[in-house]
Coordinates of C-alpha atoms and ligand atoms in Angstrom, one line a residue:
M1 CA 0.0 0.0 0.0
A2 CA 1.0 3.6 -0.4
V3 CA 1.4 3.8 3.3
A4 CA 5.0 2.7 2.9
N5 CA 5.6 5.8 0.8
A6 CA 5.3 7.9 3.8
T7 CA 8.8 7.0 4.7
T8 CA 10.0 9.2 1.8
M9 CA 9.3 12.3 3.8
S10 CA 12.2 14.2 5.3
P11 CA 12.6 12.9 8.9
K12 CA 13.6 16.3 10.4
R13 CA 10.3 17.9 9.3
T14 CA 8.2 15.1 10.8
V15 CA 6.4 15.6 14.1
E16 CA 4.8 13.0 16.3
F17 CA 1.1 13.3 16.9
D18 CA 1.5 14.4 20.5
E19 CA -0.1 17.7 19.9
P20 CA -2.5 19.0 22.5
A21 CA -6.0 17.6 22.2
A22 CA -8.9 19.7 21.0
L23 CA -7.2 23.1 21.1
T24 CA -9.0 25.5 18.9
A25 CA -7.5 26.8 15.7
H26 CA -7.0 30.1 17.4
E27 CA -5.0 28.5 20.2
L28 CA -2.9 26.6 17.7
E29 CA -1.9 29.7 15.8
G30 CA 1.9 30.0 15.6
Q31 CA 2.6 26.4 16.7
V32 CA 4.5 23.8 14.7
L33 CA 2.1 21.2 13.6
S34 CA 1.8 18.3 11.2
G35 CA 0.2 19.0 7.9
A36 CA -2.7 16.8 9.0
R37 CA -3.2 18.9 12.1
I38 CA -2.9 22.0 10.1
T39 CA -5.6 20.7 7.8
C40 CA -8.0 20.2 10.7
A41 CA -7.1 23.5 12.3
A42 CA -7.7 25.3 9.0
L43 CA -11.1 23.6 8.7
E44 CA -11.9 24.7 12.2
A45 CA -10.8 28.2 11.5
E46 CA -13.4 28.3 8.7
G47 CA -16.1 27.3 11.2
T48 CA -16.3 23.7 10.1
D49 CA -17.5 21.3 12.9
V50 CA -18.7 18.4 10.8
V51 CA -16.9 16.5 8.0
F52 CA -18.3 13.6 6.0
G53 CA -15.7 11.1 5.0
Y54 CA -14.1 7.7 4.6
P55 CA -10.5 6.8 5.5
G56 CA -7.8 5.1 3.5
G57 CA -4.0 4.8 3.1
A58 CA -3.2 8.3 1.9
V59 CA -5.4 10.0 4.5
I60 CA -4.4 7.8 7.5
P61 CA -2.3 10.7 8.8
L62 CA -5.3 13.0 8.5
Y63 CA -7.4 10.5 10.4
D64 CA -4.7 10.3 13.0
A65 CA -5.1 14.0 13.7
L66 CA -8.9 14.0 13.6
P67 CA -9.5 12.8 17.2
S68 CA -7.6 15.8 18.5
A69 CA -9.5 18.3 16.5
N70 CA -12.9 19.8 17.2
L71 CA -14.5 18.1 14.2
H72 CA -17.3 15.5 14.2
H73 CA -16.5 13.0 11.5
V74 CA -19.4 11.1 9.9
L75 CA -18.3 7.8 8.5
V76 CA -20.3 7.2 5.4
R77 CA -20.4 3.8 3.6
F78 CA -19.4 5.1 0.1
E79 CA -17.5 8.3 -0.7
Q80 CA -20.1 9.5 -3.2
W81 CA -22.6 9.8 -0.4
A82 CA -20.1 11.7 1.7
A83 CA -20.0 14.3 -1.1
L84 CA -23.8 14.4 -1.4
A85 CA -24.3 14.5 2.4
A86 CA -21.9 17.5 2.5
D87 CA -23.8 19.1 -0.4
A88 CA -27.1 18.7 1.5
Y89 CA -25.5 19.9 4.7
S90 CA -24.5 23.0 2.8
R91 CA -27.9 23.6 1.3
A92 CA -29.7 23.2 4.6
T93 CA -27.4 25.4 6.7
G94 CA -25.9 27.9 4.2
R95 CA -22.4 26.8 5.5
V96 CA -19.8 25.1 3.4
G97 CA -20.1 21.3 3.5
V98 CA -16.8 19.4 3.8
C99 CA -16.1 15.8 2.7
I100 CA -12.9 13.7 2.9
A101 CA -11.7 10.8 0.8
T102 CA -8.5 8.9 0.3
S103 CA -6.5 8.8 -2.9
G104 CA -7.5 6.8 -6.0
P105 CA -10.9 5.1 -5.7
G106 CA -11.9 7.2 -2.7
A107 CA -11.2 10.3 -4.6
T108 CA -12.9 9.1 -7.8
N109 CA -15.9 8.1 -5.9
L110 CA -16.4 11.8 -5.0
V111 CA -16.7 12.8 -8.7
T112 CA -20.5 12.5 -9.0
G113 CA -21.0 14.5 -5.8
L114 CA -18.7 17.2 -7.0
A115 CA -20.5 17.4 -10.3
N116 CA -23.8 17.5 -8.4
A117 CA -22.6 20.5 -6.3
Q118 CA -21.1 22.2 -9.4
L119 CA -24.3 22.0 -11.4
D120 CA -26.5 23.2 -8.5
S121 CA -24.0 25.9 -7.3
V122 CA -23.5 24.4 -3.9
P123 CA -20.5 25.5 -1.8
M124 CA -18.4 22.6 -0.8
V125 CA -14.8 21.7 0.0
A126 CA -13.5 18.2 -0.7
I127 CA -10.2 17.1 0.9
T128 CA -8.5 14.2 -0.8
G129 CA -5.4 12.3 0.1
Q130 CA -2.8 11.9 -2.7
V131 CA 0.1 9.5 -2.8
S132 CA 3.4 10.9 -1.4
Q133 CA 5.0 13.4 -3.7
P134 CA 8.0 11.2 -4.8
M135 CA 5.4 8.6 -6.0
I136 CA 3.3 11.0 -8.0
G137 CA 3.4 10.2 -11.7
R138 CA 4.6 6.6 -11.2
D139 CA 1.2 4.9 -11.2
A140 CA 1.7 4.3 -7.5
F141 CA -0.9 2.2 -5.7
Q142 CA -4.1 4.2 -5.4
E143 CA -2.7 7.1 -7.4
T144 CA -5.2 9.0 -9.7
D145 CA -4.8 12.4 -11.1
I146 CA -7.8 13.7 -9.2
T147 CA -7.2 17.4 -10.0
G148 CA -7.2 16.4 -13.7
I149 CA -10.3 14.3 -13.3
T150 CA -12.3 16.9 -11.4
L151 CA -11.2 20.0 -13.3
P152 CA -14.5 20.2 -15.2
V153 CA -16.7 19.4 -12.2
T154 CA -15.2 21.8 -9.7
K155 CA -15.1 25.5 -9.4
H156 CA -11.4 25.1 -8.7
N157 CA -9.0 22.5 -7.4
Y158 CA -5.5 22.3 -5.9
L159 CA -2.6 19.9 -5.5
V160 CA -0.9 21.1 -2.3
Q161 CA 2.9 21.0 -2.5
S162 CA 4.0 21.6 1.1
P163 CA 2.6 21.8 4.7
E164 CA 3.1 25.6 4.6
E165 CA 0.7 25.8 1.7
I166 CA -2.1 23.9 3.5
A167 CA -3.6 26.8 5.5
P168 CA -3.6 29.4 2.8
T169 CA -5.0 26.9 0.3
I170 CA -7.8 25.9 2.6
K171 CA -8.6 29.6 3.3
E172 CA -8.8 30.2 -0.5
A173 CA -10.8 27.1 -1.1
F174 CA -13.5 28.2 1.3
Y175 CA -13.5 31.7 -0.2
L176 CA -13.8 30.3 -3.7
A177 CA -16.5 27.8 -2.7
K178 CA -18.8 30.4 -1.2
S179 CA -18.1 33.6 -3.1
G180 CA -19.6 34.7 -6.4
R181 CA -21.5 31.7 -7.9
P182 CA -20.8 29.1 -5.3
G183 CA -19.4 25.6 -6.1
P184 CA -17.2 22.7 -5.0
V185 CA -13.5 23.1 -4.5
L186 CA -11.2 20.2 -4.2
V187 CA -7.9 20.2 -2.2
D188 CA -5.6 17.3 -2.9
I189 CA -2.9 16.7 -0.3
P190 CA -0.1 14.2 -0.7
K191 CA 0.4 11.9 2.2
N192 CA 3.9 13.1 3.0
V193 CA 2.6 16.7 3.2
F194 CA 0.1 15.5 5.8
I195 CA 3.0 14.1 7.8
E196 CA 5.5 16.8 7.5
S197 CA 5.2 19.9 9.7
A198 CA 5.1 23.6 9.4
R199 CA 4.2 26.6 11.6
F200 CA 0.4 27.0 11.6
R201 CA -0.6 30.5 10.6
Y202 CA -4.1 31.0 9.4
P203 CA -4.3 34.0 7.0
A204 CA -6.8 36.6 7.8
V205 CA -7.6 37.4 4.2
T206 CA -7.2 35.8 0.9
D207 CA -6.5 37.5 -2.3
R208 CA -6.7 35.4 -5.4
R209 CA -5.3 37.3 -8.4
G210 CA -7.8 37.6 -11.3
Y211 CA -10.8 36.3 -9.3
Q212 CA -13.3 39.2 -8.9
P213 CA -16.7 37.7 -8.6
S214 CA -19.6 40.0 -9.4
F215 CA -21.6 41.1 -6.4
L216 CA -23.1 44.6 -6.8
P217 CA -25.2 45.0 -9.9
N218 CA -24.9 48.0 -12.1
I219 CA -27.6 50.6 -11.1
R220 CA -28.3 51.5 -14.7
Q221 CA -29.2 48.0 -15.5
V222 CA -31.3 47.8 -12.4
R223 CA -33.2 51.0 -13.5
L224 CA -33.8 49.5 -16.9
A225 CA -35.2 46.4 -15.3
A226 CA -37.4 48.5 -13.0
E227 CA -38.7 50.4 -16.0
L228 CA -39.9 47.2 -17.6
I229 CA -41.3 45.9 -14.4
N230 CA -43.3 49.1 -13.8
K231 CA -44.9 49.1 -17.2
A232 CA -45.5 45.4 -17.7
K233 CA -49.1 44.2 -18.0
K234 CA -48.6 40.5 -17.8
P235 CA -45.4 40.0 -15.9
V236 CA -44.1 36.8 -14.2
I237 CA -41.2 36.1 -12.0
M238 CA -39.1 33.0 -12.5
A239 CA -37.6 32.3 -9.1
G240 CA -34.4 30.2 -8.9
H241 CA -31.9 28.7 -6.5
G242 CA -29.9 31.9 -6.6
I243 CA -32.4 33.5 -4.2
S244 CA -31.8 30.9 -1.5
I245 CA -28.0 30.9 -2.2
A246 CA -28.1 34.7 -1.5
R247 CA -30.4 34.0 1.5
A248 CA -32.6 36.7 0.0
E249 CA -36.0 35.1 0.6
E250 CA -37.3 37.9 2.9
L251 CA -36.5 40.7 0.6
F252 CA -37.8 38.7 -2.3
A253 CA -41.1 38.3 -0.6
R254 CA -41.3 42.1 -0.1
F255 CA -40.4 42.6 -3.7
V256 CA -43.1 40.2 -4.9
E257 CA -45.7 41.8 -2.7
R258 CA -44.7 45.3 -3.8
T259 CA -44.7 44.6 -7.6
G260 CA -47.7 42.2 -7.4
I261 CA -46.0 39.9 -9.9
P262 CA -46.9 36.2 -9.7
V263 CA -44.0 33.8 -9.0
M264 CA -43.2 30.6 -10.7
F265 CA -40.4 28.3 -9.5
T266 CA -37.7 26.3 -11.1
L267 CA -37.2 22.9 -9.5
L268 CA -34.5 24.4 -7.1
G269 CA -36.3 27.7 -6.8
Q270 CA -39.1 26.1 -4.8
G271 CA -39.2 27.3 -1.2
T272 CA -37.8 30.7 -2.1
F273 CA -41.3 32.1 -1.7
P274 CA -44.2 30.5 0.1
E275 CA -46.2 28.3 -2.3
S276 CA -49.3 29.0 -0.2
H277 CA -49.1 32.7 -0.9
P278 CA -51.7 34.1 -3.3
L279 CA -49.0 35.4 -5.7
S280 CA -47.4 32.0 -5.9
L281 CA -48.1 30.0 -9.1
G282 CA -46.0 26.8 -8.4
L283 CA -43.6 24.7 -10.4
M284 CA -42.8 25.6 -14.1
G285 CA -41.4 23.6 -16.9
M286 CA -41.4 19.9 -17.8
H287 CA -43.6 18.8 -15.0
G288 CA -44.9 22.3 -14.1
H289 CA -48.6 23.1 -13.5
R290 CA -50.6 23.8 -16.6
E291 CA -51.5 27.4 -15.7
V292 CA -47.9 28.2 -15.0
N293 CA -46.7 27.1 -18.4
K294 CA -49.7 28.9 -20.0
A295 CA -48.8 32.1 -18.1
L296 CA -45.3 31.8 -19.6
E297 CA -46.7 31.6 -23.1
E298 CA -48.8 34.7 -22.5
S299 CA -46.6 36.9 -20.4
D300 CA -45.1 40.2 -21.6
L301 CA -42.3 40.3 -19.1
L302 CA -40.3 37.5 -17.5
V303 CA -38.1 38.5 -14.6
N304 CA -35.7 35.6 -13.9
I305 CA -34.1 36.0 -10.5
G306 CA -31.3 33.5 -9.7
A307 CA -32.0 30.8 -12.3
R308 CA -30.0 29.7 -15.2
F309 CA -32.7 28.9 -17.8
D310 CA -32.2 25.2 -17.5
D311 CA -33.8 23.2 -20.3
R312 CA -36.1 21.3 -17.9
A313 CA -37.5 24.7 -17.0
T314 CA -37.6 26.3 -20.4
G315 CA -38.6 23.5 -22.8
K316 CA -37.9 24.3 -26.4
I317 CA -36.2 27.7 -26.3
S318 CA -37.9 29.1 -29.4
G319 CA -41.3 28.5 -27.7
F320 CA -40.2 29.9 -24.3
A321 CA -42.0 33.0 -23.1
P322 CA -42.4 34.0 -26.8
K323 CA -44.1 37.3 -26.1
A324 CA -42.0 38.4 -23.1
K325 CA -39.2 40.8 -22.6
I326 CA -36.5 39.0 -20.5
V327 CA -34.8 40.5 -17.4
H328 CA -32.2 38.1 -16.0
V329 CA -30.7 38.6 -12.5
D330 CA -27.7 36.3 -12.1
I331 CA -24.4 36.5 -10.3
D332 CA -22.6 34.7 -13.1
P333 CA -22.1 36.8 -16.2
A334 CA -21.5 33.6 -18.2
E335 CA -25.2 32.8 -17.7
I336 CA -26.5 35.9 -19.4
G337 CA -27.7 35.1 -22.9
K338 CA -26.3 31.5 -22.7
N339 CA -29.6 29.8 -23.3
V340 CA -32.2 32.6 -23.6
K341 CA -31.7 36.0 -25.2
T342 CA -31.9 38.6 -22.5
D343 CA -33.2 42.1 -22.8
V344 CA -31.9 43.4 -19.5
P345 CA -29.2 41.6 -17.7
V346 CA -28.6 42.4 -14.0
V347 CA -25.4 40.8 -13.0
G348 CA -24.9 40.5 -9.2
D349 CA -26.0 38.8 -6.0
A350 CA -29.8 38.3 -5.9
K351 CA -30.1 40.1 -2.5
E352 CA -28.1 43.1 -3.7
A353 CA -30.1 43.3 -6.9
L354 CA -33.4 43.2 -4.9
K355 CA -32.1 45.9 -2.5
L356 CA -31.4 48.1 -5.5
L357 CA -34.7 47.3 -7.3
M358 CA -37.0 47.9 -4.3
P359 CA -36.9 51.7 -4.3
E360 CA -37.2 51.7 -8.2
V361 CA -40.3 49.6 -8.5
E362 CA -43.9 50.7 -8.0
Q363 CA -46.5 49.2 -5.8
R364 CA -48.8 47.4 -8.2
Q365 CA -51.5 44.8 -8.5
H366 CA -52.3 42.6 -11.6
E367 CA -55.7 41.3 -10.8
D368 CA -56.9 40.7 -14.3
W369 CA -53.7 38.9 -15.2
L370 CA -53.9 36.8 -12.1
A371 CA -57.5 35.9 -12.8
W372 CA -56.5 34.9 -16.3
I373 CA -53.8 32.6 -15.0
R374 CA -56.0 31.0 -12.4
G375 CA -58.6 30.4 -15.1
E376 CA -56.0 28.3 -17.0
A377 CA -55.6 25.8 -14.1
D378 CA -56.8 22.4 -15.0
H379 CA -58.0 20.9 -11.8
A380 CA -58.9 17.7 -13.6
L381 CA -55.3 16.8 -14.2
R382 CA -54.9 13.9 -12.0
T383 CA -53.1 10.7 -12.3
A384 CA -56.4 9.4 -11.0
L385 CA -57.5 9.0 -14.6
E386 CA -55.2 6.1 -14.8
Q387 CA -55.1 4.8 -11.3
R388 CA -56.5 1.5 -10.2
P389 CA -58.2 2.3 -6.9
E390 CA -56.6 -0.5 -4.9
W391 CA -53.2 1.2 -5.0
P392 CA -52.3 4.3 -3.0
E393 CA -51.4 7.2 -5.3
A394 CA -48.0 8.8 -4.9
Y395 CA -49.4 12.3 -4.6
T396 CA -51.8 11.2 -1.8
I397 CA -48.7 10.0 0.1
I398 CA -46.7 13.2 -0.6
K399 CA -49.6 15.3 0.5
A400 CA -50.1 13.2 3.7
I401 CA -46.4 13.7 4.5
A402 CA -46.7 17.4 4.0
K403 CA -49.8 17.6 6.1
A404 CA -48.4 15.5 9.0
T405 CA -45.2 17.6 9.1
N406 CA -47.1 20.9 8.6
G407 CA -44.9 21.6 5.7
E408 CA -42.1 22.4 8.0
A409 CA -39.8 19.5 7.6
I410 CA -36.7 19.2 5.4
Y411 CA -37.7 17.1 2.4
T412 CA -35.0 15.4 0.3
T413 CA -35.6 13.2 -2.8
D414 CA -33.9 10.9 -5.2
V415 CA -34.5 11.5 -8.9
G416 CA -37.4 10.3 -11.0
Q417 CA -41.2 10.3 -10.8
H418 CA -41.4 10.5 -7.0
Q419 CA -39.2 13.6 -7.1
M420 CA -41.6 15.3 -9.5
W421 CA -44.7 14.3 -7.5
A422 CA -43.0 15.7 -4.4
A423 CA -42.1 18.9 -6.3
Q424 CA -45.7 19.3 -7.4
H425 CA -47.5 18.3 -4.2
L426 CA -45.4 19.1 -1.1
G427 CA -46.5 22.8 -1.1
L428 CA -43.2 24.2 -0.1
D429 CA -43.5 27.3 2.1
H430 CA -40.1 27.4 3.7
P431 CA -36.6 28.2 2.3
N432 CA -33.8 25.7 2.2
R433 CA -35.9 22.7 3.2
W434 CA -36.4 21.3 -0.3
L435 CA -33.2 19.4 -1.1
T436 CA -33.1 17.8 -4.4
S437 CA -30.6 17.1 -7.2
G438 CA -31.6 19.5 -9.9
G439 CA -28.9 19.9 -12.6
L440 CA -27.2 16.5 -12.4
G441 CA -30.3 14.5 -11.5
T442 CA -28.3 12.2 -9.2
M443 CA -30.2 9.0 -8.3
G444 CA -29.4 8.0 -4.7
Y445 CA -29.3 11.6 -3.4
G446 CA -32.3 11.2 -1.1
L447 CA -30.8 9.2 1.8
P448 CA -27.3 10.7 2.1
S449 CA -28.8 14.2 1.7
A450 CA -31.2 13.5 4.5
I451 CA -28.3 12.5 6.6
G452 CA -26.4 15.7 5.8
A453 CA -29.4 17.8 6.4
K454 CA -30.3 16.2 9.7
I455 CA -26.7 16.7 10.9
G456 CA -26.8 20.3 9.9
R457 CA -30.3 21.0 11.1
P458 CA -31.0 18.6 14.0
D459 CA -33.8 20.9 15.1
L460 CA -35.9 20.1 12.0
E461 CA -37.8 17.0 11.1
V462 CA -36.3 15.3 8.0
W463 CA -38.0 13.2 5.4
A464 CA -36.3 11.5 2.5
I465 CA -38.7 10.7 -0.3
V466 CA -37.0 8.2 -2.5
G467 CA -37.6 5.8 -5.5
D468 CA -37.2 2.1 -5.2
G469 CA -34.5 2.4 -7.9
G470 CA -32.5 5.3 -6.4
F471 CA -32.8 3.9 -2.9
Q472 CA -31.1 0.7 -4.1
M473 CA -28.1 2.8 -5.0
S474 CA -27.6 4.4 -1.6
F475 CA -29.4 2.3 1.1
S476 CA -26.0 1.3 2.6
E477 CA -26.3 4.8 4.2
L478 CA -29.0 3.3 6.5
A479 CA -26.0 2.1 8.5
T480 CA -24.6 5.6 8.7
A481 CA -28.0 6.9 9.9
V482 CA -28.1 4.2 12.6
Q483 CA -24.4 4.8 13.7
E484 CA -25.2 8.5 13.9
N485 CA -28.5 7.8 15.7
L486 CA -30.3 10.2 13.3
D487 CA -34.0 10.7 13.6
I488 CA -34.9 10.7 9.9
N489 CA -37.8 9.1 8.0
I490 CA -37.5 7.5 4.7
A491 CA -40.5 7.1 2.4
V492 CA -39.7 4.6 -0.4
I493 CA -42.2 5.1 -3.2
N494 CA -42.1 1.6 -4.7
N495 CA -43.5 1.2 -8.2
G496 CA -41.3 -1.8 -9.0
Y497 CA -39.9 0.2 -12.0
L498 CA -37.3 2.7 -12.8
G499 CA -40.4 4.8 -13.1
M500 CA -39.4 7.9 -14.9
V501 CA -37.5 6.0 -17.6
R502 CA -40.5 3.6 -17.9
Q503 CA -42.8 6.7 -18.3
W504 CA -40.6 8.0 -21.2
Q505 CA -40.6 4.6 -22.8
D506 CA -44.4 4.4 -22.3
L507 CA -45.1 7.9 -23.8
F508 CA -42.2 8.4 -26.3
H509 CA -40.8 4.9 -27.2
H510 CA -43.9 2.9 -28.0
K511 CA -44.1 1.3 -24.5
N512 CA -40.9 -0.6 -25.1
Y513 CA -40.1 -1.3 -21.5
S514 CA -36.5 -2.1 -21.9
E515 CA -34.6 -2.8 -18.7
V516 CA -36.8 -0.8 -16.4
K517 CA -38.6 -3.5 -14.4
I518 CA -36.5 -3.5 -11.2
L519 CA -36.8 -6.1 -8.5
G520 CA -36.1 -4.8 -5.1
P521 CA -35.4 -6.4 -1.7
D522 CA -38.0 -6.8 0.9
F523 CA -37.6 -3.2 2.1
V524 CA -39.1 -3.8 5.5
K525 CA -36.6 -6.7 6.1
L526 CA -33.8 -4.6 4.6
A527 CA -34.6 -1.9 7.1
E528 CA -34.7 -4.3 10.0
A529 CA -31.4 -5.8 9.0
F530 CA -29.9 -2.4 9.6
G531 CA -31.7 -2.0 12.9
V532 CA -34.2 0.4 11.3
T533 CA -37.9 0.2 11.9
G534 CA -39.6 -0.9 8.7
I535 CA -43.3 -0.4 7.8
R536 CA -45.1 -1.4 4.6
V537 CA -48.1 0.4 3.3
L538 CA -50.3 -1.2 0.7
R539 CA -53.6 0.6 1.1
D540 CA -54.8 4.2 1.4
E541 CA -56.1 3.9 5.0
E542 CA -52.6 2.8 6.1
I543 CA -50.8 5.9 4.9
V544 CA -51.5 8.4 7.7
P545 CA -51.1 5.9 10.6
A546 CA -47.7 4.8 9.1
I547 CA -46.5 8.4 8.8
E548 CA -47.6 9.1 12.4
K549 CA -45.9 6.0 13.6
A550 CA -42.7 6.9 11.9
R551 CA -42.8 10.4 13.4
S552 CA -43.3 9.0 16.9
I553 CA -40.3 6.7 16.7
K554 CA -36.9 8.2 17.5
G555 CA -34.2 7.1 15.1
P556 CA -34.4 6.2 11.4
V557 CA -37.7 4.7 10.1
L558 CA -38.4 3.4 6.6
I559 CA -41.9 3.2 5.2
E560 CA -42.3 1.3 1.9
F561 CA -45.3 2.7 0.0
V562 CA -46.3 0.3 -2.7
I563 CA -47.9 2.3 -5.5
E564 CA -49.5 1.7 -8.9
P565 CA -46.6 0.4 -11.0
E566 CA -47.5 2.3 -14.1
A567 CA -48.7 5.6 -12.8
N568 CA -47.3 8.6 -14.7
V569 CA -46.4 12.1 -13.7
W570 CA -48.7 14.7 -15.3
P571 CA -48.4 17.1 -16.9
I572 CA -45.3 16.4 -19.0
V573 CA -43.7 18.5 -21.6
P574 CA -42.4 16.0 -24.2
P575 CA -38.7 16.2 -24.7
G576 CA -37.8 18.9 -27.3
A577 CA -41.3 20.5 -27.1
S578 CA -42.4 23.9 -25.9
N579 CA -43.8 24.3 -22.4
G580 CA -47.1 25.2 -23.9
D581 CA -47.3 21.8 -25.6
M582 CA -47.5 19.9 -22.4
L583 CA -49.5 16.7 -22.2
L584 CA -52.1 16.7 -19.4
S585 CA -52.8 13.0 -19.4
R586 CA -52.6 9.8 -21.4
F587 CA -55.8 10.9 -23.1
D588 CA -54.3 14.2 -24.2
D589 CA -53.4 13.5 -27.8
R590 CA -52.4 17.0 -28.9
Ligands
TPP601 C1 -27.1 7.8 -11.2 C2 -28.3 7.9 -12.2 N1 -28.4 6.9 -13.1 C3 -29.4 6.9 -14.0 C4 -30.3 8.0 -14.0 C5 -31.4 8.0 -15.1 N2 -32.7 8.0 -14.4 C6 -33.5 9.1 -14.1 S1 -34.9 8.7 -13.3 C7 -34.6 7.1 -13.3 C8 -35.5 6.1 -12.7 C9 -35.6 6.3 -11.3 O1 -36.3 5.2 -10.7 P1 -36.7 5.2 -9.2 O2 -35.6 5.5 -8.3 O3 -37.4 3.9 -8.9 O4 -37.8 6.4 -9.1 P2 -39.2 6.6 -9.8 O5 -38.9 7.3 -11.1 O6 -39.8 5.2 -10.1 O7 -40.0 7.4 -8.9 C10 -33.4 6.8 -13.9 C11 -32.8 5.5 -14.2 C12 -30.1 9.0 -13.1 N3 -30.9 10.1 -13.0 N4 -29.1 8.9 -12.2

């Protein structure tokens, strides 16, 4: 193993791990410490108190130092879930999530989690061990070029060259992760660098040459946007994740109420404004509500705040908001005009943009426009059209979970039909409590993200709503939930299929169900094997008692909800079609 390579370090620079236990980063300032201890102290200096990780040869020195640091380490069962738990921790708390993996396979297992955070703009720092410096480039045991591999899926990454570099690198990594458009940053540290020592000095500031993220929008652009807002007759707001990233929800609510503009949400924009508010329209795009997509077609002004015009939200670009002028508020100038032609770009932080917009916009109401939109709602759109009555319907289950938890829990999901049913029916009123993989669409996200969220927000109830397919990717994390004694509930929506793929095969590939029938384990027995309470629900009348039982039990509980195998999510915008061409049901043959 690469462990032997540790002997290549210079002996005179090595320190024994006899450093004082659990001193704070502040107290360690100026002391000579191992690179491993410096790494921990730097994390502490950034306010980190939890790390999600998995040990291995190249990071053994780091794990040696962990017990004497003020860091709670959560031992996951697979590194990908460490990255996704850190991602969810970050989304739920607004702090930077941290994950750790060893070199080689440990580091490569982080890749999907990094890509997930990159696409959803989640601040995260990943620390990976690397083989000792003299072994780099020799195909050493468990050597991978992780900085090369992760270059396209990180905001930035580093290969640290000396223990002196660790503290400034970690300082900069946190700064990059959370400033501007947030994202994941990876810090790769060779094993000998963990073992060698240096004087610990944590820099007060960091100054990365050439990195000047936008923050304050240009007031002229703000005024142009306000002009359009003040004269629009049929305006809509497209609310995106950028509002929660800027923690701008309060100001956003005041802006909406002042301008009287109805709000539609991207998948990740949900929760940025209460869905129960009269000005809230709900989800837009591929599985958006009918009236929302109709409003898009009809609107004369679309104000996008903090979203990136993702194709699942826009549908076919040429049919997207065809009559509307477009205002786009985004912190990343690269997003302006990338997918949708923008009339007025406002480049900056969503909160700062709203602060500047507020005094420029008039108090207005759009009653006729709102009445028109409401008139487009199709209350008949129900999967009920296709349901056999003996099976519980997924949306009944989702609504029951929302009701039992008073809409106040953190809800996480996997990816697929259950995710869309949850997005449509949870009725999300609170910010940063809807944790779902938007851009990457990472199956398996539900359970590890529930773990990350619960650790970050132990004060909140946490529900993972997962598919039987996605859950089979990450159920090993039940062991982590038990080891951490986490009070989380897991709702497995079991249709016996890779449901969303089956739905596409059903609707767009002549019902050619190729490789989507998925057998699962006995989920109740599986739960029990992990020491988790398992409940199975087969009938409507069992739904509420099962949810209440799960809520009353401390520790993880799994409920398997068996649903109609071939239920579809409606409406759906066919791939490549305009939002206005959504199908409302199987019988909608437009
Ligand atoms: C890691 C990964 N592999 C494949 C996919 C493609 N995919 C999207 S949804 C889906 C089916 C999910 O099935 P399940 O977890 O049972 O959820 P359901 O759609 O039935 O609710 C698949 C395979 C994906 N999103 N992520």
